[in-house]
PDB file of C-alpha atoms in Angstrom:
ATOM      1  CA  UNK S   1      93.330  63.700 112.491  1.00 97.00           C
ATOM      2  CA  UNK S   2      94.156  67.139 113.126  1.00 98.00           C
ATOM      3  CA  UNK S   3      91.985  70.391 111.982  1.00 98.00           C
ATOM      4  CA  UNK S   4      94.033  72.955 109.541  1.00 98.00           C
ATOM      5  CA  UNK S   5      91.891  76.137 109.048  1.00 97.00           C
ATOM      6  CA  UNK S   6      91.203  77.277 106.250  1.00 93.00           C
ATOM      7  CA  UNK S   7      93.528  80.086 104.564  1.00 96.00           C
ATOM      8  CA  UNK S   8      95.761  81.702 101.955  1.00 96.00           C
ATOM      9  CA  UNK S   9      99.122  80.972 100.621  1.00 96.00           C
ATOM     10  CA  UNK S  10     101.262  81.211  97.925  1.00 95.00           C
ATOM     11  CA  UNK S  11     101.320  77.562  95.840  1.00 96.00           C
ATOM     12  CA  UNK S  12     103.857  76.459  94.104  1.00 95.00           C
ATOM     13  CA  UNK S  13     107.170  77.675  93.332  1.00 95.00           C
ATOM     14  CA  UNK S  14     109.061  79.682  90.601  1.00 94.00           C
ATOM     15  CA  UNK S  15     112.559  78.592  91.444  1.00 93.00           C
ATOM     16  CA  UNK S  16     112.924  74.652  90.927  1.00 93.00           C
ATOM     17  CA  UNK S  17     111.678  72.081  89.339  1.00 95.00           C
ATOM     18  CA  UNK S  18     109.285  73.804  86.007  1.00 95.00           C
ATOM     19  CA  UNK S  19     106.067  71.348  87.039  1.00 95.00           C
ATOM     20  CA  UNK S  20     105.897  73.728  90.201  1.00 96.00           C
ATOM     21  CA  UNK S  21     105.153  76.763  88.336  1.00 94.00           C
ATOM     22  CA  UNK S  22     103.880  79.456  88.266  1.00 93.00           C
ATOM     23  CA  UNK S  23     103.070  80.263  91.449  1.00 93.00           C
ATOM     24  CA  UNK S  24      99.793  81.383  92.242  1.00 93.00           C
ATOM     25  CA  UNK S  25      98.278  82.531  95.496  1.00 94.00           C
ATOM     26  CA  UNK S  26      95.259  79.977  96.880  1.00 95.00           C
ATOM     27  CA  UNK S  27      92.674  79.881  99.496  1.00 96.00           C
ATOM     28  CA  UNK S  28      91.192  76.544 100.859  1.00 97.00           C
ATOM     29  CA  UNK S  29      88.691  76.400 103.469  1.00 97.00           C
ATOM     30  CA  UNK S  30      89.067  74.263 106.639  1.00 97.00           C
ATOM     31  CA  UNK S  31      89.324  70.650 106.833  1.00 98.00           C
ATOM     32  CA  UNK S  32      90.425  67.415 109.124  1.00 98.00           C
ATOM     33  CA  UNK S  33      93.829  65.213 107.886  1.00 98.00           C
ATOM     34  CA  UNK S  34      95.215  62.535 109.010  1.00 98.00           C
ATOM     35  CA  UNK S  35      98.224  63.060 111.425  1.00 98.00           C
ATOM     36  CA  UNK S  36     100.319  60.799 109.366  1.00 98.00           C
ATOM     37  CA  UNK S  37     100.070  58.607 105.919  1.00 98.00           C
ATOM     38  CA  UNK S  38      98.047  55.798 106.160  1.00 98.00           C
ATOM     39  CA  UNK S  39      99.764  52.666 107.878  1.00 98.00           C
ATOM     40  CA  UNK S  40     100.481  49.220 107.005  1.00 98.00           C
ATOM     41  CA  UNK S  41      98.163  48.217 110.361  1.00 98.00           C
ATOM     42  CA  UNK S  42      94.878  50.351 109.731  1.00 98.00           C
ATOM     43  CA  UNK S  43      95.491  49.167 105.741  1.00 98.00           C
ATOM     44  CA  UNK S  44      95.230  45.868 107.123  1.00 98.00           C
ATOM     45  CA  UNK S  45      91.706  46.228 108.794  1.00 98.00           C
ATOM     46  CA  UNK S  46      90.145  48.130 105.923  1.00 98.00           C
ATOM     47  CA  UNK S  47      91.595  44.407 103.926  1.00 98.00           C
ATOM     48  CA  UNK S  48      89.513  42.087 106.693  1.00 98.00           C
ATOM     49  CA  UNK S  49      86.630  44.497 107.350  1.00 98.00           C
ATOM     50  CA  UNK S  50      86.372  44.685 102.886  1.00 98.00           C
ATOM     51  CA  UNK S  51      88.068  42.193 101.219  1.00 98.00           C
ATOM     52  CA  UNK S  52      89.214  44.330  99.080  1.00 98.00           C
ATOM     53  CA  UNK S  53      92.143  43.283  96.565  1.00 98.00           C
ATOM     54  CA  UNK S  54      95.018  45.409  95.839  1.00 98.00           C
ATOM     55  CA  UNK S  55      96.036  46.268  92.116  1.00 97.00           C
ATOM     56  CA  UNK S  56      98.960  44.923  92.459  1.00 97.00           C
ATOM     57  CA  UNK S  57      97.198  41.817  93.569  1.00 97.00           C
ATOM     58  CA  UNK S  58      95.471  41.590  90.079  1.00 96.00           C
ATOM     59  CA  UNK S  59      96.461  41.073  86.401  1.00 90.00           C
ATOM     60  CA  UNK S  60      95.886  43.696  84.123  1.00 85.00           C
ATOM     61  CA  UNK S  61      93.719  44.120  81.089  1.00 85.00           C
ATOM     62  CA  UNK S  62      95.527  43.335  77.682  1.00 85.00           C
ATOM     63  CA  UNK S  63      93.552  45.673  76.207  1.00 82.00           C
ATOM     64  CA  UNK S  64      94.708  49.167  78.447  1.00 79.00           C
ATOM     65  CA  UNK S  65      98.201  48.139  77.374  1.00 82.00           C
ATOM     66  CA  UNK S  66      98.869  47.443  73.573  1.00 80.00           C
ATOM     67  CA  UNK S  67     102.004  45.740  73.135  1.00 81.00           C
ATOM     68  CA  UNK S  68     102.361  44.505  76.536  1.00 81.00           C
ATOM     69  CA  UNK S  69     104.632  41.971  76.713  1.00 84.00           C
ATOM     70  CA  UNK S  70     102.347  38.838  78.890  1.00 84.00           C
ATOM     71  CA  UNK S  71     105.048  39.135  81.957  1.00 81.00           C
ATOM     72  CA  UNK S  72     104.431  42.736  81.865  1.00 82.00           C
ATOM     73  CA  UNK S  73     100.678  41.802  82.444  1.00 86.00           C
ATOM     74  CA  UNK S  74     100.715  39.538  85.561  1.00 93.00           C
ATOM     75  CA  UNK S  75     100.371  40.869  89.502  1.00 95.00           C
ATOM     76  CA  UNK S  76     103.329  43.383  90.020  1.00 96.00           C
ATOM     77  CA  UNK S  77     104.579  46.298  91.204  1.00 97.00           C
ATOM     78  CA  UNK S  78     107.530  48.466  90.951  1.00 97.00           C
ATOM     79  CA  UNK S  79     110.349  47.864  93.880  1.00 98.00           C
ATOM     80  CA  UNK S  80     114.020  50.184  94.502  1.00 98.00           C
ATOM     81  CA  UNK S  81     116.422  47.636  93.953  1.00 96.00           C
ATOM     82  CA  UNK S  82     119.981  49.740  94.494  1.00 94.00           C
ATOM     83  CA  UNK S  83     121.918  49.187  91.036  1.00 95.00           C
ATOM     84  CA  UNK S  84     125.305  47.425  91.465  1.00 92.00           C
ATOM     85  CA  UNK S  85     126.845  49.960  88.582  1.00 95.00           C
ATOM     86  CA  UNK S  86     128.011  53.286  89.313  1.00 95.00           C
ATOM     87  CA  UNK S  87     125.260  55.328  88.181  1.00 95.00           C
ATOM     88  CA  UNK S  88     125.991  58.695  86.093  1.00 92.00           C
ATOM     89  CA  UNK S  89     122.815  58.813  83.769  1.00 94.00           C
ATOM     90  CA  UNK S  90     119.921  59.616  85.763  1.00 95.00           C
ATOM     91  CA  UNK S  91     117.357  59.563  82.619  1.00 93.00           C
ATOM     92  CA  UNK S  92     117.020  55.792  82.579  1.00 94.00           C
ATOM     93  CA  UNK S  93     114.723  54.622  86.327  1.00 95.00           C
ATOM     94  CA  UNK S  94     115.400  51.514  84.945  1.00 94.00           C
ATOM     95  CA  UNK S  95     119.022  50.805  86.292  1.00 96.00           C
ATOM     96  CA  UNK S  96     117.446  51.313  89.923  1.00 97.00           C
ATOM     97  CA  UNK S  97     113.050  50.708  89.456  1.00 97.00           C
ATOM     98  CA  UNK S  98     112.276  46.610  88.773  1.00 96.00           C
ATOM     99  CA  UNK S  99     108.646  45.581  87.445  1.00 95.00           C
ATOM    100  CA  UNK S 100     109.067  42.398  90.091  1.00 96.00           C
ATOM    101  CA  UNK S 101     105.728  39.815  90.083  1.00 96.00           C
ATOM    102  CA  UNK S 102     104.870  38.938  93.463  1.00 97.00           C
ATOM    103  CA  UNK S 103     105.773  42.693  94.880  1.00 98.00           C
ATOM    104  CA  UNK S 104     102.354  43.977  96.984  1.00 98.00           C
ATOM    105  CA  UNK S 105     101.366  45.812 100.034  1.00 98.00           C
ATOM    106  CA  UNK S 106     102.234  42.430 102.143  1.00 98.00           C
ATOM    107  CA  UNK S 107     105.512  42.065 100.392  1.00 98.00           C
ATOM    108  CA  UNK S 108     107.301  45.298  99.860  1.00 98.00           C
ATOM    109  CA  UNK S 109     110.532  43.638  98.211  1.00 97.00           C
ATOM    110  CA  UNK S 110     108.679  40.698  96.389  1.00 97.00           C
ATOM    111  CA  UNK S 111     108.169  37.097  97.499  1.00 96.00           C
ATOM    112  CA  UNK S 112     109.987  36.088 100.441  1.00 96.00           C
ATOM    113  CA  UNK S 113     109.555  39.498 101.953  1.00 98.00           C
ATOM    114  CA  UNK S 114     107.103  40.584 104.386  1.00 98.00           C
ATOM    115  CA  UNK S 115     105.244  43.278 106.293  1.00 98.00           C
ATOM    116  CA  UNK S 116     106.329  41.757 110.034  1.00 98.00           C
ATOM    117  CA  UNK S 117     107.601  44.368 112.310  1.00 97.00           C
ATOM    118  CA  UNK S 118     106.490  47.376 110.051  1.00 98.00           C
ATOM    119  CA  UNK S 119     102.829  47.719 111.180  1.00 98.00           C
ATOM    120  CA  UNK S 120     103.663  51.141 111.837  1.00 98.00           C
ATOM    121  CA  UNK S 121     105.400  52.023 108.557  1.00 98.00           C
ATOM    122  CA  UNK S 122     103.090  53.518 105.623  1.00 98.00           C
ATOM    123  CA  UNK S 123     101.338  51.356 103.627  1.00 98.00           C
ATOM    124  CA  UNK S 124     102.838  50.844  99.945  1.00 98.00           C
ATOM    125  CA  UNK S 125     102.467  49.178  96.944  1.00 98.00           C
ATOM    126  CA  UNK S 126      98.958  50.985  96.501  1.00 98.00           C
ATOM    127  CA  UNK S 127      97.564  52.353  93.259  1.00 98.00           C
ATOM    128  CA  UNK S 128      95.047  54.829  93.176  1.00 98.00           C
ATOM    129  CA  UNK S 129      91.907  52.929  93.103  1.00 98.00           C
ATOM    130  CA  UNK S 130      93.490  51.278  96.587  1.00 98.00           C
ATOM    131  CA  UNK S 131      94.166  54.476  98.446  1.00 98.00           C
ATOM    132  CA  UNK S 132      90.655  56.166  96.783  1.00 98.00           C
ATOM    133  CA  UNK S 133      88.893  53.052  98.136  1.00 98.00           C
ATOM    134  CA  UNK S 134      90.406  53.038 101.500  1.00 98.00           C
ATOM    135  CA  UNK S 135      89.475  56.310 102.148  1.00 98.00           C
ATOM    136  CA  UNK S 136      85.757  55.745 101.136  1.00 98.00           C
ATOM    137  CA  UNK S 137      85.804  52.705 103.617  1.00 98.00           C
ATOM    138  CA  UNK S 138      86.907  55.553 106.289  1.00 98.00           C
ATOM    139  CA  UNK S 139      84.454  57.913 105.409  1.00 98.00           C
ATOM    140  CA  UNK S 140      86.500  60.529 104.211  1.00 98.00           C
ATOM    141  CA  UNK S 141      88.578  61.605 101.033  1.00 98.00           C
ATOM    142  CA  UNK S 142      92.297  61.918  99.560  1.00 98.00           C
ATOM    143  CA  UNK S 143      93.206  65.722  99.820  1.00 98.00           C
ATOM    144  CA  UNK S 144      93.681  67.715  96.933  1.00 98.00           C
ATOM    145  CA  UNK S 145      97.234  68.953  95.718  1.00 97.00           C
ATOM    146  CA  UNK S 146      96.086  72.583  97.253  1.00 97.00           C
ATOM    147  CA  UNK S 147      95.132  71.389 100.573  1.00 98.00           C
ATOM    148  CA  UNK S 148      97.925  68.815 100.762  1.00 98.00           C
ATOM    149  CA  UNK S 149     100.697  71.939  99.979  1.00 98.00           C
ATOM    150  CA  UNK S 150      98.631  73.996 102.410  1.00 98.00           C
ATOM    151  CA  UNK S 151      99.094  71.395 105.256  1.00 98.00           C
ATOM    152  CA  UNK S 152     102.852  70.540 104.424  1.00 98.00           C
ATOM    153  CA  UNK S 153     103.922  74.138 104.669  1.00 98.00           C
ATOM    154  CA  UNK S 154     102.899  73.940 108.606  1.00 97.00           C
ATOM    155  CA  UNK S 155     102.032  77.787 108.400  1.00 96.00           C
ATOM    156  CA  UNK S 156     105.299  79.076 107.038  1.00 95.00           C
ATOM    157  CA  UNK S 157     104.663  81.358 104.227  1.00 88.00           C
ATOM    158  CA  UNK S 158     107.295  80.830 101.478  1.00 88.00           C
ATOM    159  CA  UNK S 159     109.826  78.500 103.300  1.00 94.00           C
ATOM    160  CA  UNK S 160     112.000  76.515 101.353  1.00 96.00           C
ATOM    161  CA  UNK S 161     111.559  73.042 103.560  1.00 97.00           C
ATOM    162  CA  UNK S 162     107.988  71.901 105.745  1.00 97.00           C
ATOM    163  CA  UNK S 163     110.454  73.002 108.732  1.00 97.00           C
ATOM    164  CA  UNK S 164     112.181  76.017 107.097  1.00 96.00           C
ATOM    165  CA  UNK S 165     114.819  76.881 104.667  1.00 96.00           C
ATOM    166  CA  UNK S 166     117.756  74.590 105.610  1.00 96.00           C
ATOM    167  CA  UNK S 167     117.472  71.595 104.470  1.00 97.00           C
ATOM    168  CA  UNK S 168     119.495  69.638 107.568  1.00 97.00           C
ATOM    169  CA  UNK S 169     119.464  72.531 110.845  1.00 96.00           C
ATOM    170  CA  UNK S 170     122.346  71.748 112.933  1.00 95.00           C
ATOM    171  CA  UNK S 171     122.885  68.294 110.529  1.00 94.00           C
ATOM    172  CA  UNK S 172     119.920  66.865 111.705  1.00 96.00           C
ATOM    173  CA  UNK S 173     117.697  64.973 109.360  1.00 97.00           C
ATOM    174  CA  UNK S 174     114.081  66.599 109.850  1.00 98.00           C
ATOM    175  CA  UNK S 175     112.427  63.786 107.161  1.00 98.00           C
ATOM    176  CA  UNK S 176     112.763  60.459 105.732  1.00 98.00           C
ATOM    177  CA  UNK S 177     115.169  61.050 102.287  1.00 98.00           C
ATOM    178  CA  UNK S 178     118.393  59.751 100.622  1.00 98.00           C
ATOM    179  CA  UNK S 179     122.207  61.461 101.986  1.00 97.00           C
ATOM    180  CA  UNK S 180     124.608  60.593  99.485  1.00 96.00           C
ATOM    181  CA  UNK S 181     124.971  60.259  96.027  1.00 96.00           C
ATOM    182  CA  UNK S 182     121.477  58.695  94.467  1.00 97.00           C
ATOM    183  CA  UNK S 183     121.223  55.561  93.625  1.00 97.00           C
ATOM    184  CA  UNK S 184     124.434  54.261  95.005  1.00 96.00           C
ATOM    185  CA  UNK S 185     125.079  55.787  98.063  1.00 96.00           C
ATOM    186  CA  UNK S 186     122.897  56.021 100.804  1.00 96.00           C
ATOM    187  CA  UNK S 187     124.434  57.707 103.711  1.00 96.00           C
ATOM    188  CA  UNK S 188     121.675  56.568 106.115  1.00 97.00           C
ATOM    189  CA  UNK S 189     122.130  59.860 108.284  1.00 96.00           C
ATOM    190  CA  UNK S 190     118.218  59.526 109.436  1.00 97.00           C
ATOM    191  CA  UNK S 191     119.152  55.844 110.688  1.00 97.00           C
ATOM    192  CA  UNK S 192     116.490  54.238 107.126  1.00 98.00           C
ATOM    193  CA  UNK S 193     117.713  52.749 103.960  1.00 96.00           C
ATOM    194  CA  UNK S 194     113.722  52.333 103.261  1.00 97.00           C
ATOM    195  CA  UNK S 195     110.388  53.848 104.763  1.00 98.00           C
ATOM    196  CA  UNK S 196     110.151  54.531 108.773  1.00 98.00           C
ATOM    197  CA  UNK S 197     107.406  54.660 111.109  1.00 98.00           C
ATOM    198  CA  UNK S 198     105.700  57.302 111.228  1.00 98.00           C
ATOM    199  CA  UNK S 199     105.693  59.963 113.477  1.00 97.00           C
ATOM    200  CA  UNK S 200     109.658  58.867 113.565  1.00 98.00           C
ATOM    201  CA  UNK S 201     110.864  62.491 112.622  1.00 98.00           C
ATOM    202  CA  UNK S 202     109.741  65.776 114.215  1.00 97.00           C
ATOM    203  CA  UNK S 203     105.919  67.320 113.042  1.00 98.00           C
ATOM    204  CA  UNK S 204     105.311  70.442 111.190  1.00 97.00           C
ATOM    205  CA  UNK S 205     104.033  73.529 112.575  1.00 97.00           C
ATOM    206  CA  UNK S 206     100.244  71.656 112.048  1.00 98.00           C
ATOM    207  CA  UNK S 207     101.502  68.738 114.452  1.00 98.00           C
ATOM    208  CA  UNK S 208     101.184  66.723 110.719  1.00 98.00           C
ATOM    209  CA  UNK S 209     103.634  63.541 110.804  1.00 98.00           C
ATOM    210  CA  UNK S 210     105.429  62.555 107.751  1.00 98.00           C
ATOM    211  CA  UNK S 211     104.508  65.385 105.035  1.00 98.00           C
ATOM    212  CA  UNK S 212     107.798  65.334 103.402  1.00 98.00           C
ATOM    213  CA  UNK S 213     109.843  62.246 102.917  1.00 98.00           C
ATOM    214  CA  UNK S 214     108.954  58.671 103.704  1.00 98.00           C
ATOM    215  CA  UNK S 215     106.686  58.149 101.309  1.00 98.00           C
ATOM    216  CA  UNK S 216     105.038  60.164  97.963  1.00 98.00           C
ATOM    217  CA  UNK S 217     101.416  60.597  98.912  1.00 98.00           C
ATOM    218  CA  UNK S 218      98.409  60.515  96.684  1.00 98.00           C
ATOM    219  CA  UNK S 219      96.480  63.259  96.087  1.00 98.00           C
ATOM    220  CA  UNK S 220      93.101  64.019  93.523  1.00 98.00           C
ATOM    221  CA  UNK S 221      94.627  66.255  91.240  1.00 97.00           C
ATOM    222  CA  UNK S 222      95.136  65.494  87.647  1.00 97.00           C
ATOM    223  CA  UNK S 223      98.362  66.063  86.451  1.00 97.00           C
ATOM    224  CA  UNK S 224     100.157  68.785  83.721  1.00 93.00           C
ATOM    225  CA  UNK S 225     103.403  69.125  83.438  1.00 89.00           C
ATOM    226  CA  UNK S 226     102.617  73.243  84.317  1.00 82.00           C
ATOM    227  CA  UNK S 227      99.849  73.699  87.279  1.00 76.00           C
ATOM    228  CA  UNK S 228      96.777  75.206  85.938  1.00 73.00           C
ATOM    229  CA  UNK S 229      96.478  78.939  87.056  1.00 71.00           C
ATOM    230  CA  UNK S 230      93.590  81.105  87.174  1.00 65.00           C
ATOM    231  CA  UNK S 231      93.803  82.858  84.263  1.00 57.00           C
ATOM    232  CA  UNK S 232      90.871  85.327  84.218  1.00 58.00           C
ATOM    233  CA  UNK S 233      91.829  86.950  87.573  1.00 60.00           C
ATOM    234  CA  UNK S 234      95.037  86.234  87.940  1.00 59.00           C
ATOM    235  CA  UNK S 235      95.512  88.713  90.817  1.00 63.00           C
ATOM    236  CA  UNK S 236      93.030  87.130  93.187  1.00 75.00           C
ATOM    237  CA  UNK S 237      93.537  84.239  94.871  1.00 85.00           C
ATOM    238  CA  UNK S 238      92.006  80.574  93.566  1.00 89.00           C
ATOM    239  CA  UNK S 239      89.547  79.387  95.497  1.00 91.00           C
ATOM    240  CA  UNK S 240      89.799  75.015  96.708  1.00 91.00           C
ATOM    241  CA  UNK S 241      91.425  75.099  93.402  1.00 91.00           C
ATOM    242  CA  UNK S 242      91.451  71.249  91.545  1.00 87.00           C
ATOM    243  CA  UNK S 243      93.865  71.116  89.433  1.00 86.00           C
ATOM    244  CA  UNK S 244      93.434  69.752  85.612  1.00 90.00           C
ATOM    245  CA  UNK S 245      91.058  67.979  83.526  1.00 92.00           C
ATOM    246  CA  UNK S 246      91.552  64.228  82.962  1.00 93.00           C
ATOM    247  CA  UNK S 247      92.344  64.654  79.021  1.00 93.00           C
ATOM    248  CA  UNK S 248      95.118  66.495  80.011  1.00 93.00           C
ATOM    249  CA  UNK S 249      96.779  64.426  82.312  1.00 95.00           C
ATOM    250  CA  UNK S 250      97.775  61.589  79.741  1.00 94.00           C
ATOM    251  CA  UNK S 251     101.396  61.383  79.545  1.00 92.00           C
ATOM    252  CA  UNK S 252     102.270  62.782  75.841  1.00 91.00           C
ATOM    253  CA  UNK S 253     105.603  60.339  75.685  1.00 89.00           C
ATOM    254  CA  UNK S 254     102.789  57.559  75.739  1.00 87.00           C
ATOM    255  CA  UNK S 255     100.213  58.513  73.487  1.00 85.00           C
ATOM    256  CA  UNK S 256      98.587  55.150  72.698  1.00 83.00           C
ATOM    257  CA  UNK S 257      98.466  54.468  76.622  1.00 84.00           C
ATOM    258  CA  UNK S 258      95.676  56.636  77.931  1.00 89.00           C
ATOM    259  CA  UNK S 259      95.812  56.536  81.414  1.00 93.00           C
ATOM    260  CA  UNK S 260      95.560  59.239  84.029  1.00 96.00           C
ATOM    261  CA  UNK S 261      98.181  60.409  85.571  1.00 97.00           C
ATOM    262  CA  UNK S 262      97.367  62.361  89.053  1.00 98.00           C
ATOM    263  CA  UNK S 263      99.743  64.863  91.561  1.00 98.00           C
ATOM    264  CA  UNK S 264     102.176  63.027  94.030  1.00 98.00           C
ATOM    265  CA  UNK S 265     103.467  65.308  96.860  1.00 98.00           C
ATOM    266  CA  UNK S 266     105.807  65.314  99.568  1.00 98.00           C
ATOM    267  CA  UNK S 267     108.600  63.153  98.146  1.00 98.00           C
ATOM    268  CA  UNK S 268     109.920  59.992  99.609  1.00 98.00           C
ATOM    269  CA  UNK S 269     113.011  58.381 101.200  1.00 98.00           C
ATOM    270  CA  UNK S 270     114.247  58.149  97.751  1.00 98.00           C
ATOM    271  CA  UNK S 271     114.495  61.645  97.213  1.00 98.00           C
ATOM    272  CA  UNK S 272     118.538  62.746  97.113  1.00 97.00           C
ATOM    273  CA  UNK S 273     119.917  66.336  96.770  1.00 95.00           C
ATOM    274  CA  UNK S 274     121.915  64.998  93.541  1.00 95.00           C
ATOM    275  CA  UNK S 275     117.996  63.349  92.385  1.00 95.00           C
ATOM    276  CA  UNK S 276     114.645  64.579  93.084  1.00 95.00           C
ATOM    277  CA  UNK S 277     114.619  67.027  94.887  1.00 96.00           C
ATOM    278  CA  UNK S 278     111.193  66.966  95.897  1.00 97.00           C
ATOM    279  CA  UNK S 279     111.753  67.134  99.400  1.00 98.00           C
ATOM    280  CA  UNK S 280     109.489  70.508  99.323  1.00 98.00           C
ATOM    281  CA  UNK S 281     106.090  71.145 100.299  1.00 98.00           C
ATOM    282  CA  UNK S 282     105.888  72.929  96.425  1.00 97.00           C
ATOM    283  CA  UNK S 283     106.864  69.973  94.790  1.00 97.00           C
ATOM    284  CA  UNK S 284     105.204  67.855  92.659  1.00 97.00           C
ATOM    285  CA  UNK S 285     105.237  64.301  90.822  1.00 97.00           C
ATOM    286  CA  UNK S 286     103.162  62.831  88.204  1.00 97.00           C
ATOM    287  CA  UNK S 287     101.898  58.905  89.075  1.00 98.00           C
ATOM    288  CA  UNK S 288      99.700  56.953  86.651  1.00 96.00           C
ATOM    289  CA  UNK S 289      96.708  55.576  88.633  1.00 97.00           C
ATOM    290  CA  UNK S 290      97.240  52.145  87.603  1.00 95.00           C
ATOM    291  CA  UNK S 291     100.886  52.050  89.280  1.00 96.00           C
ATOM    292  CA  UNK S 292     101.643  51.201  92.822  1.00 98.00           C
ATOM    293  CA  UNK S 293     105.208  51.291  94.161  1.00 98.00           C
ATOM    294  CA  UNK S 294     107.212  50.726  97.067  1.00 98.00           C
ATOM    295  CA  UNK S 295     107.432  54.525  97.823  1.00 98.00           C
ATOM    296  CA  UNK S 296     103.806  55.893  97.328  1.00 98.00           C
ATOM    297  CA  UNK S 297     101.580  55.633  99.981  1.00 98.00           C
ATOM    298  CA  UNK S 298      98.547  58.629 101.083  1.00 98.00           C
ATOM    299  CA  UNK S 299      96.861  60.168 103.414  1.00 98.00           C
ATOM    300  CA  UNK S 300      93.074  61.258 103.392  1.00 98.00           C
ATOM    301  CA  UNK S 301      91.129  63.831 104.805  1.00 98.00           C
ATOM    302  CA  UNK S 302      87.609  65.183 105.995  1.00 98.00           C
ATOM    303  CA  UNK S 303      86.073  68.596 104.694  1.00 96.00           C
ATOM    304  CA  UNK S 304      83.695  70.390 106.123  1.00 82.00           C
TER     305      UNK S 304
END
């Protein structure tokens, strides 16, 4: 883990994506994170020290989902599988996102696949609950959206990118994201058509691995589709801000489905400059705690 103290800066961002706004200047006090996300080797131990059973691992409840169809309800999760079609309608993730049975932290791409040779990749394929109970197993916490942006940045105020405000210096890839045209083309400029070990590009100013590509990281926020801003005194800055209440975070375009959605940051190796570009320390991604996926992983920290 490395030690970030505590500090100001301005969160969010005005001029992208409109989840990211307004921006609002925050302090957060000093705390431990982990160098990198959370690996597919130390996930493993906290499985033989615990037990513990993935939700992907599990069938869900009829009764959170009314209307599921039953093959909707068995042990799943959600893999990138690259469309054969040209692609010119972004709105529908389902030309490119498959709900495949058998999909888990031990099988990124289904059955048939495994985790051999990527003990040093993030974990995936881990709701919530997985990376909330990991971290209580490690003694420490996931980081909330303020203190995850705060880390990211590296100590540049303002800068577009974790590394500054080109996105490729000199045409070198500084993260883990899609070159080309999203979903179809992948470029593969930073050598990975999927996640990479970490610590495989170069550290932010906070010697933190990983912040920005790779994988989407957890984080404890709830999520609104505006961040929640201190509105009383809106010229001082928020103190360890935490983001929304849980009411709010349903997602409105599912209003007999009532569960939580919470803050993703960092983007992942999905992320294209034609797609999603969440490549940003300010950027931000709403994730229902129930779903896992092959390009969500976290990190945790320690305050105090």
């Amino acid at each position: 883990m490395a030690f970030i103290a505590g500090g100001q800066f301005v969160m969010g961002s005005d001029r992208h994506y409109p989840e990211e706004a307004p921006t609002q200047r925050v302090a957060v006090d000093g705390f431990w994170i982990d160098v990198g996300p959370v690996t597919n080797r130390q996930f493993a131990a906290f499985v033989e020290a615990t037990g513990h059973v993935t939700n992907a691992e599990l069938s869900a409840d009829p009764a959170d989902y009314p209307g599921a169809l039953p093959e909707m309800l068995q042990p799943a999760s959600l893999v990138f599988d690259p469309p054969r079609h040209r692609v010119t309608d972004h709105s529908n993730i389902t030309q490119w996102w498959q709900y495949r049975p058998g999909a888990d932290w031990r099988h990124p791409q289904g059955p048939g696949s495994s985790i051999e040779g990527l003990d040093d990749h993030p974990v995936v394929h881990v709701a919530y609950a997985d990376a909330e109970a990991y971290a209580a197993w490690a003694g420490k916490s996931l980081p909330t959206e303020a203190e995850w942006e705060y880390a990211a940045r590296g100590g540049l105020e303002g800068s577009e990118f974790a590394w500054g405000d080109e996105l490729m210096p000199e045409g070198r890839a500084m993260a883990n994201f899609w070159q080309g045209h999203f979903p179809n083309e992948n470029l593969l400029l930073d050598g990975y058509a999927r996640t990479s070990p970490v610590g495989a590009f170069p550290p932010n100013g906070f010697g933190l691995s990983d912040m920005i590509g790779n994988v989407w990281e957890w984080t404890q926020d709830y999520f609104t589709a505006r961040r929640p801003v201190n509105a009383e005194r809106p010229c001082c800055a928020v103190r360890n801000p935490l983001g929304a209440e849980r009411e709010q975070s349903f997602d409105p375009a599912l209003p007999g489905i009532t569960i939580p959605r919470k803050v993703l940051k960092g983007g992942s190796h999905l992320c294209a400059p034609n797609y999603c570009r969440r490549y940003r320390p300010a950027a931000r991604h709403a994730q229902p705690t129930d779903t896992s996926t092959s390009h969500v992983g976290f990190r945790c920290v320690i305050r105090g």
